[in-house]
CSV table of C-alpha atoms and ligand atoms in Angstrom, one decimal:
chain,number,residue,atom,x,y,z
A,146,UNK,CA,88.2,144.2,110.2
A,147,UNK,CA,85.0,142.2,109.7
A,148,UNK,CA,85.1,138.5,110.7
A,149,UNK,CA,84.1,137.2,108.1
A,150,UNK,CA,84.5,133.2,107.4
A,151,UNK,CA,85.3,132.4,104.0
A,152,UNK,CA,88.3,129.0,103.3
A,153,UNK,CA,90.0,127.6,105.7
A,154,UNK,CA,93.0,129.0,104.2
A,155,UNK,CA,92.4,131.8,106.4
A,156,UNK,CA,92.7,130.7,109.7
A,157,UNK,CA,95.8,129.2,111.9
A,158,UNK,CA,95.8,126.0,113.7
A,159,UNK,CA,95.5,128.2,116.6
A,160,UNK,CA,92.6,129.7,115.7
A,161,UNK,CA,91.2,126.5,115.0
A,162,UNK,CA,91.9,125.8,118.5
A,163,UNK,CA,90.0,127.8,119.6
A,164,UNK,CA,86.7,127.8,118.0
A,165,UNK,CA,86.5,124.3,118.5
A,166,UNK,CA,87.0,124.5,122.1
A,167,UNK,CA,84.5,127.4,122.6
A,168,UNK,CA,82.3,125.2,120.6
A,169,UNK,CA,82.6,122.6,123.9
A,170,UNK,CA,81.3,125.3,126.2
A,171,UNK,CA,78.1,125.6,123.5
A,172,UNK,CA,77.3,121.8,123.7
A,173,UNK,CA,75.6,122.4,126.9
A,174,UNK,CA,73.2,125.3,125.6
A,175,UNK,CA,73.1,123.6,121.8
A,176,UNK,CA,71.6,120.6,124.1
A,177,UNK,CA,68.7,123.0,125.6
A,178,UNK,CA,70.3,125.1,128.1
A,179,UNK,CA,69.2,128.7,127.9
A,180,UNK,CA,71.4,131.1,126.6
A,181,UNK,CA,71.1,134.6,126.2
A,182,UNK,CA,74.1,135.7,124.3
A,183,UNK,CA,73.0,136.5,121.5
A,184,UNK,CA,70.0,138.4,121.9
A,185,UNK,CA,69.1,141.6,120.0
A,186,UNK,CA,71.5,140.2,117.0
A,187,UNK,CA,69.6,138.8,114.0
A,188,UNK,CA,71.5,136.3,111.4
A,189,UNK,CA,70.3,136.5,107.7
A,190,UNK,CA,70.2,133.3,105.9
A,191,UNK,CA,70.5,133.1,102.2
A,192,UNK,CA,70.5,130.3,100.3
A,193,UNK,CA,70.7,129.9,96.6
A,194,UNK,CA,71.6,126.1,97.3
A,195,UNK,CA,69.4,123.5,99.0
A,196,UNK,CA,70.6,123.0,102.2
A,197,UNK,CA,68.7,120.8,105.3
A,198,UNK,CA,71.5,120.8,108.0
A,199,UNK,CA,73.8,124.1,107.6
A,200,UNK,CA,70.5,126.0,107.5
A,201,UNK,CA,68.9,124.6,110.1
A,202,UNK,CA,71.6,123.9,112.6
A,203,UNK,CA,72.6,127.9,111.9
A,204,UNK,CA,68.9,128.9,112.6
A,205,UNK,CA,69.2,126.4,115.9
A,206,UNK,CA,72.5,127.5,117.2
A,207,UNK,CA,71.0,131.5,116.4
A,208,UNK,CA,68.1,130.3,118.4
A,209,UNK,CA,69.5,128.4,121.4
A,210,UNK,CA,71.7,131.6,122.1
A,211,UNK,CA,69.0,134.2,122.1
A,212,UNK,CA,69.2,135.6,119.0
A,213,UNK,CA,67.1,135.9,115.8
A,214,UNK,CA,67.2,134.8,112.1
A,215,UNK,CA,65.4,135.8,109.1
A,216,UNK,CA,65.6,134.1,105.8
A,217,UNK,CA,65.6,135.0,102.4
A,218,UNK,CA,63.1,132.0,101.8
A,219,UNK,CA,63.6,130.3,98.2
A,220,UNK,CA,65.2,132.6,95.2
A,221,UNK,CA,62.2,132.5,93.2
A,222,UNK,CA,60.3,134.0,95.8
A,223,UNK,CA,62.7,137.0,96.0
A,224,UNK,CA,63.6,140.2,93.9
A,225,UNK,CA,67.1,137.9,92.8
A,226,UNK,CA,64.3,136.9,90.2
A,227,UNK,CA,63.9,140.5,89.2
A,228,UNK,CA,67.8,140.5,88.2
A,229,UNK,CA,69.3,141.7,91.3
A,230,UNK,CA,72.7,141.0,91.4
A,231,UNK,CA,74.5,139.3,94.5
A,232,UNK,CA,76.2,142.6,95.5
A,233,UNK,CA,73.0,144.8,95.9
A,234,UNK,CA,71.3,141.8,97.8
A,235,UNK,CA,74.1,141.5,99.9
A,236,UNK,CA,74.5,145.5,100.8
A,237,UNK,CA,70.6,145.5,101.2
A,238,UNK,CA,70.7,142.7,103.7
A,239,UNK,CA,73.4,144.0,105.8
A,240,UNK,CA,70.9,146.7,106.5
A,241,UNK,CA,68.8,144.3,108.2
A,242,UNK,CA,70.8,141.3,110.1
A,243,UNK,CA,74.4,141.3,111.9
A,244,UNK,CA,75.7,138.3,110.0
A,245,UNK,CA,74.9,137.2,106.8
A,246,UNK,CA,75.4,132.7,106.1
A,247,UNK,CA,75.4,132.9,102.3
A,248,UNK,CA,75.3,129.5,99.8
A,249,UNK,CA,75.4,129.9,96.5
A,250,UNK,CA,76.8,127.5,93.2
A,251,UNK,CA,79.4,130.3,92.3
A,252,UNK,CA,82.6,128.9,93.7
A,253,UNK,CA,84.4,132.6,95.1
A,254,UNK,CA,80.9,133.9,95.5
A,255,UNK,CA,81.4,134.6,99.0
A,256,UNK,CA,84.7,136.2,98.6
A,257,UNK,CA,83.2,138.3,96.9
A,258,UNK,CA,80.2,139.0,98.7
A,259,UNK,CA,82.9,139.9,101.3
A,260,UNK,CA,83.8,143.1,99.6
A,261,UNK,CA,80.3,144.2,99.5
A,262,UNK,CA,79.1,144.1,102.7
A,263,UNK,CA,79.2,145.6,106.0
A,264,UNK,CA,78.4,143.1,108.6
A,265,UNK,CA,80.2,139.2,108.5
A,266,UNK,CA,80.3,136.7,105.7
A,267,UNK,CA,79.9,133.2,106.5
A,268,UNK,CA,80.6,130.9,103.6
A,269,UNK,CA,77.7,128.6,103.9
A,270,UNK,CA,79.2,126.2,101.1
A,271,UNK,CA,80.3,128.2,97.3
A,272,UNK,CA,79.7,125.9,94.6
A,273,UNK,CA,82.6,123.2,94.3
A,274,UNK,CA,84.9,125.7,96.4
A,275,UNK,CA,84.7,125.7,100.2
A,276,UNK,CA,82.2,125.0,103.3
A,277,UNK,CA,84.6,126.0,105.8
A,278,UNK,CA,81.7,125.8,108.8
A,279,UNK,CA,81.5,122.4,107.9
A,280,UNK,CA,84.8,121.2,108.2
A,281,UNK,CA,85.1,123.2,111.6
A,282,UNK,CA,82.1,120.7,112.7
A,283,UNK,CA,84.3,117.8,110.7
A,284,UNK,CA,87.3,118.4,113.2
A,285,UNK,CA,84.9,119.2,115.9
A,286,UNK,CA,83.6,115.1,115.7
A,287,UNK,CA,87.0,114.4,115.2
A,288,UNK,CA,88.3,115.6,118.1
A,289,UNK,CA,85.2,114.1,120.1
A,290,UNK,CA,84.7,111.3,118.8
A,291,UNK,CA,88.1,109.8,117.8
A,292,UNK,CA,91.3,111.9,118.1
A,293,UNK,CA,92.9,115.1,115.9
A,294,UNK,CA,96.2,113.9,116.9
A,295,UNK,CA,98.1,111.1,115.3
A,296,UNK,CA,94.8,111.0,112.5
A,297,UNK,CA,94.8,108.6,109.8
A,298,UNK,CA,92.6,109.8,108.0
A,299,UNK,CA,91.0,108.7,104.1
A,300,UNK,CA,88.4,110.8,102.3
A,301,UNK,CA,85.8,109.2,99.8
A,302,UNK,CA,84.2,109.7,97.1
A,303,UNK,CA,83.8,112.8,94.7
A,304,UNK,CA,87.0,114.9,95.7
A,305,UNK,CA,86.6,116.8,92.6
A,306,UNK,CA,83.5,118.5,93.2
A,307,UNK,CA,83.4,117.7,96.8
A,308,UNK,CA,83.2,121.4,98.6
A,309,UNK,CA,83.3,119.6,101.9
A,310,UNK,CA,86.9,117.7,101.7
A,311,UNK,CA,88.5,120.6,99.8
A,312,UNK,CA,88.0,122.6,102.9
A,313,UNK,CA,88.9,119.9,105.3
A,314,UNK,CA,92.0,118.9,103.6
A,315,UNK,CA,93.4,122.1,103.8
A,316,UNK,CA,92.5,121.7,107.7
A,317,UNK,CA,94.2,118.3,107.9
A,318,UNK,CA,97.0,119.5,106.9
A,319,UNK,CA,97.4,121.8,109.8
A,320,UNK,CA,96.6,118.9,112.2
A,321,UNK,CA,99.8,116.7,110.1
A,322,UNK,CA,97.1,114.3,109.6
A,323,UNK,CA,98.1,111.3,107.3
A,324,UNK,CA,95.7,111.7,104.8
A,325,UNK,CA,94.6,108.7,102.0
A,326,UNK,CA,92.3,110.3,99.1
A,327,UNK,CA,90.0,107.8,97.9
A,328,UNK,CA,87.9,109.1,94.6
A,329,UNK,CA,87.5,107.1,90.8
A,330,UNK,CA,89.9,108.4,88.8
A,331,UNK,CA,87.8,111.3,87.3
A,332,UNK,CA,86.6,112.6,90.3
A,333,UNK,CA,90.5,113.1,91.9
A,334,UNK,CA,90.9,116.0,93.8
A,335,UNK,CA,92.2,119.1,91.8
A,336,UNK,CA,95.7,119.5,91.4
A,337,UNK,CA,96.2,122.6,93.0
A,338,UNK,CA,94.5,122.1,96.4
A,339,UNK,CA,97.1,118.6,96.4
A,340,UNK,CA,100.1,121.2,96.0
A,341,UNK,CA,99.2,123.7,98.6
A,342,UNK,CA,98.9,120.6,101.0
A,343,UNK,CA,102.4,119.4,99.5
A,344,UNK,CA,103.7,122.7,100.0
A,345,UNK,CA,102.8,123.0,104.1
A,346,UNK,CA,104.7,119.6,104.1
A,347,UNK,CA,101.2,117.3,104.2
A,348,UNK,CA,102.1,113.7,103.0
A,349,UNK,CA,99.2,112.8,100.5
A,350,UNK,CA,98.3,109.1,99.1
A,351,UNK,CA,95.5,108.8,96.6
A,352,UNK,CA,94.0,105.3,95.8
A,353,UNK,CA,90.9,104.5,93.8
A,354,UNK,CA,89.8,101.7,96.3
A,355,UNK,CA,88.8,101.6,100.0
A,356,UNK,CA,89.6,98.3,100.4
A,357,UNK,CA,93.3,99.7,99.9
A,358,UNK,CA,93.0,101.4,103.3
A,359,UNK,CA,89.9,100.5,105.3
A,360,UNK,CA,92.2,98.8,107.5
A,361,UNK,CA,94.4,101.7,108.3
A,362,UNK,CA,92.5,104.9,109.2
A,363,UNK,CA,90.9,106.0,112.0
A,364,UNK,CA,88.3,108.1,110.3
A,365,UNK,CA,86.6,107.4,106.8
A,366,UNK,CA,85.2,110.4,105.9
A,367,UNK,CA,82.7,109.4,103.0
A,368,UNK,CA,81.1,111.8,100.8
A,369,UNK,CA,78.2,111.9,98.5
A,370,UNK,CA,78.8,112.2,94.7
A,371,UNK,CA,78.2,115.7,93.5
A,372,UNK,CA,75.3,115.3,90.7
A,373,UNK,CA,74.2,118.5,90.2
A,374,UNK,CA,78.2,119.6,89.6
A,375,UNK,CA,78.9,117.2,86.2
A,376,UNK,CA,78.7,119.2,82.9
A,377,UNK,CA,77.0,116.1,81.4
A,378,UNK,CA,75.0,113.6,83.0
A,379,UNK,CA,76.6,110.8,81.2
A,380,UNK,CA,79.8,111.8,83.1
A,381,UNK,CA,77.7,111.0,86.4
A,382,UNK,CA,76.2,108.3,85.6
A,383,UNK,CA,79.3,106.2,85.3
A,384,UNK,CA,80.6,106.7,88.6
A,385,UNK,CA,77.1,107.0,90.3
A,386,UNK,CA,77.2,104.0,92.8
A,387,UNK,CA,81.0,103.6,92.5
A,388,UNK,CA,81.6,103.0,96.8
A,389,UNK,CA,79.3,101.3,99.0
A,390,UNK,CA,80.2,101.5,102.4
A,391,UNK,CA,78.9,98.3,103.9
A,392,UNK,CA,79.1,95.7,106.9
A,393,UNK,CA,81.2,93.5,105.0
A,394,UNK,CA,83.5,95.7,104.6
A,395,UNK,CA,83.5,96.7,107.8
A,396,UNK,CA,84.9,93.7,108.6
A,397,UNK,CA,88.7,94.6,107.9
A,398,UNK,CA,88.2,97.7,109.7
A,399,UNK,CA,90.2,99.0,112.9
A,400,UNK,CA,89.2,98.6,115.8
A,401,UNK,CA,88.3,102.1,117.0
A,402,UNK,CA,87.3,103.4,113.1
A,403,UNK,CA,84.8,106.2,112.7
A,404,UNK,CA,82.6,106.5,109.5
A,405,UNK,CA,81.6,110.4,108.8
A,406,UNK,CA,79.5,112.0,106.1
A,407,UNK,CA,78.6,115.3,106.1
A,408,UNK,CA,75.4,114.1,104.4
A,409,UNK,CA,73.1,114.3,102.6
A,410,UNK,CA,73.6,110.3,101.8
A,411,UNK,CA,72.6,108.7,98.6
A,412,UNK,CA,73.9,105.1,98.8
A,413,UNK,CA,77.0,105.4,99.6
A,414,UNK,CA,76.7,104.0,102.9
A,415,UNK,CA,74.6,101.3,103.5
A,416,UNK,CA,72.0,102.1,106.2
A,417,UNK,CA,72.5,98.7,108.0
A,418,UNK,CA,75.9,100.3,109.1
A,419,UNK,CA,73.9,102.8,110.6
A,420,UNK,CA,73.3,100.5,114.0
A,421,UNK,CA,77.2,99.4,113.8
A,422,UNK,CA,80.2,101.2,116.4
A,423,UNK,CA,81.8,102.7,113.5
A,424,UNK,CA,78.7,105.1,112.7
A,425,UNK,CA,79.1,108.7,114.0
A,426,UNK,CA,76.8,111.1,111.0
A,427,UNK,CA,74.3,111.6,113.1
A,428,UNK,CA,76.2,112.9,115.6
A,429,UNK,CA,78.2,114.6,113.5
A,430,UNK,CA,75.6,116.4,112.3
A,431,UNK,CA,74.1,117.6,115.9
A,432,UNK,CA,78.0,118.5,116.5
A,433,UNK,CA,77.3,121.8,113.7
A,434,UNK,CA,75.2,123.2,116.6
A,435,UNK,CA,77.6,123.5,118.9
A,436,UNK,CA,80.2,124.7,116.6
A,437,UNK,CA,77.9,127.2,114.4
A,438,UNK,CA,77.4,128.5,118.0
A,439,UNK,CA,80.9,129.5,118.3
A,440,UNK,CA,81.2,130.6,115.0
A,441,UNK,CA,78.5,133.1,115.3
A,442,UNK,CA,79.5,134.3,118.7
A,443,UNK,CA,83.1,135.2,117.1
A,444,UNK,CA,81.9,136.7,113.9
A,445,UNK,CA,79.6,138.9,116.4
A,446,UNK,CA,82.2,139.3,118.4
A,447,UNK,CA,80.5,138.7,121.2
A,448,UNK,CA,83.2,136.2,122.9
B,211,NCD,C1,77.3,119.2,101.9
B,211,NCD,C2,77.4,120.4,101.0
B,211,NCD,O1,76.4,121.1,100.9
B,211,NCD,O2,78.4,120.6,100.5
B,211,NCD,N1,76.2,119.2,102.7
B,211,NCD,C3,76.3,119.8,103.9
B,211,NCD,O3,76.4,121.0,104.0
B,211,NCD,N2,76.2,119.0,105.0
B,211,NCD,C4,77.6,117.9,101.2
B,211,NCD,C5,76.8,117.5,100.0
B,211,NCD,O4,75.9,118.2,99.6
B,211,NCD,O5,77.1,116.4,99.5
C-alpha cells in the first residue's frame, strides 16, 4: 500500500498524533539544521492551481532534508497543453520523482490520480474538496500555539468553497473540538460534510456573525473568500468584504485568542492586527515546514 495523502477522512486521531509530533522533531532542521534524510529521493510538484506557500514550503521541507524537487513549472508551459490527460501525466511523472504533491480545481482529482500512479499522492489542495497538508499544519499551530484539547474553536468566512475548513472540520471533529461556523448565509458549509461531523458525535453551531462568538473561542480560524470558485461573479460580489477582522473587534476577545488564516489574505483581516497578541499567520505558515517534513518522510517511508 502506497501512502498516499488524500482527505482527512483517512487517517485516525492516532495517526494524526503522530505526524504532528514527528513534525516537532523537524522544527529543528525546518529552522536550518542539516538534515540528510531524504537524500537521493526527488518530490514532483505539480500545480494546476496557483499556490505561494504549499509549493514553496513543500520545495523547503524537500530541501532542508536532503532531498530534491522538480516542478512541472506553469501548465501552459507543459504537454497538459497538448491534451494530455491527468492520468498519463501522472504515470509519466512517477517515472521520474518518489512523491508526487498535486493541485488541481477538480475536486476528487487526486483520488483519482491515486489509482494511476505508482509512487505517493499528496493532495496539495483539489478544487473546493480537501487540502489535507494544510489542516495537518492547521492542528500543528494549534497544538503550539494554543491547545488541541478543550478547543473552542469558530471558522470564518467562505465554508462553501473553502477547501481548507472542509478538511479541518473533519479533523476537529476527531479532537471533540467545539466548533462555531461562521459564513453569510450562501457561503454555509455543505450539508453533507455537517452530517458526517454529526454522525462522529461533533456538536456544530453555525452563525452568520463573529461578533456572536468572538468572545468565546480560542482560535478564529479566518478564511479568504473563494473568488475564482462562484459560477457568477455577481454571486461574489455581494459577499466580497462581508468580515473584517479588526482591532475593535478584538476588543471583546478572550484573553488567550489566536487568529489563523491559511492565507492568502484579501481583507479580511485588517493588517493593523498584524502587530496585536492574537496574530499567529505568519507563524502558521512557517509551521507547514515542519509538518510537510513529516509528511514526506512518511509517504517515503523513510521514518
Ligand atoms: C489555501 C488554498 O489554496 O486552499 N491556501 C493555502 O494553501 N495556504 C487557501 C486559499 O486559497 O484561500
Amino acid at each position: 500500500m502506497l501512502n498516499h495523502i488524500i482527505s482527512m477522512k483517512d487517517f485516525s486521531r492516532d495517526e494524526i498524533d503522530i505526524i504532528l509530533s514527528r513534525a516537532k522533531e523537524f522544527e529543528p532542521v525546518a529552522r536550518g539544521k542539516r538534515s540528510e534524510m531524504l537524500s537521493g529521493k526527488i518530490l514532483a510538484t505539480l500545480f494546476y492551481e496557483p499556490s505561494t506557500r504549499t509549493r514553496m514550503s513543500f520545495e523547503t521541507a524537500m530541501k532542508r532534508l536532503g532531498g530534491e524537487v522538480i516542478d512541472l513549472g506553469s501548465i501552459e508551459s507543459s504537454s497538459i497543453v497538448k491534451g494530455e490527460n491527468l492520468a498519463d501525466t501522472i504515470r509519466v511523472i512517477g517515472n521520474y520523482a518518489d512523491a508526487i504533491a498535486l493541485r488541481h480545481p477538480r475536486e476528487g482529482a487526486a483520488r483519482m490520480a491515486s489509482e494511476f500512479s505508482k509512487v505517493p499522492i499528496i493532495n496539495a489542495g483539489d478544487g473546493a474538496g480537501h487540502h489535507p497538508t494544510q489542516t495537518m499544519l492547521d492542528l500543528y499551530t494549534i497544538m503550539r500555539e494554543s491547545s488541541l484539547s478543550g478547543l473552542r474553536i469558530a471558522l470564518v468566512g467562505d465554508l462553501k468553497y473553502g477547501r481548507t475548513v472542509h478538511s479541518l472540520a473533519y479533523a476537529l471533529s476527531l479532537y471533540h473540538a467545539d466548533v462555531t461556523l461562521v459564513s453569510p448565509a450562501q457561503l454555509k458549509m455543505p450539508e453533507v460534510i455537517k452530517k458526517d461531523l454529526k454522525k462522529q458525535g461533533a456538536v456544530v453551531r453555525e452563525t452568520t456573525s463573529i461578533e456572536d462568538v468572538i468572545g468565546d473561542v480560542d482560535v478564529l480560524y479566518v478564511t479568504r473568500i473563494q473568488k475564482e470558485r462562484f459560477p457568477d461573479p455577481a454571486e461574489y460580489q455581494k459577499v466580497a468584504g462581508v468580515y473584517r477582522v479588526t482591532e475593535e473587534l478584538l476588543k471583546k476577545a478572550c484573553e488567550n485568542l489566536i487568529i489563523m488564516h491559511p492565507l492568502p489574505r484579501v481583507d479580511e483581516i485588517d493588517p493593523a492586527v498584524d502587530k496585536t497578541r492574537f496574530a499567529r499567520y505568519f507563524e502558521q505558515s512557517f509551521y507547514g515546514v515542519p509538518v510537510r517534513m513529516a509528511l514526506l518522510a512518511m509517504a517515503m517511508e523513510t521514518v
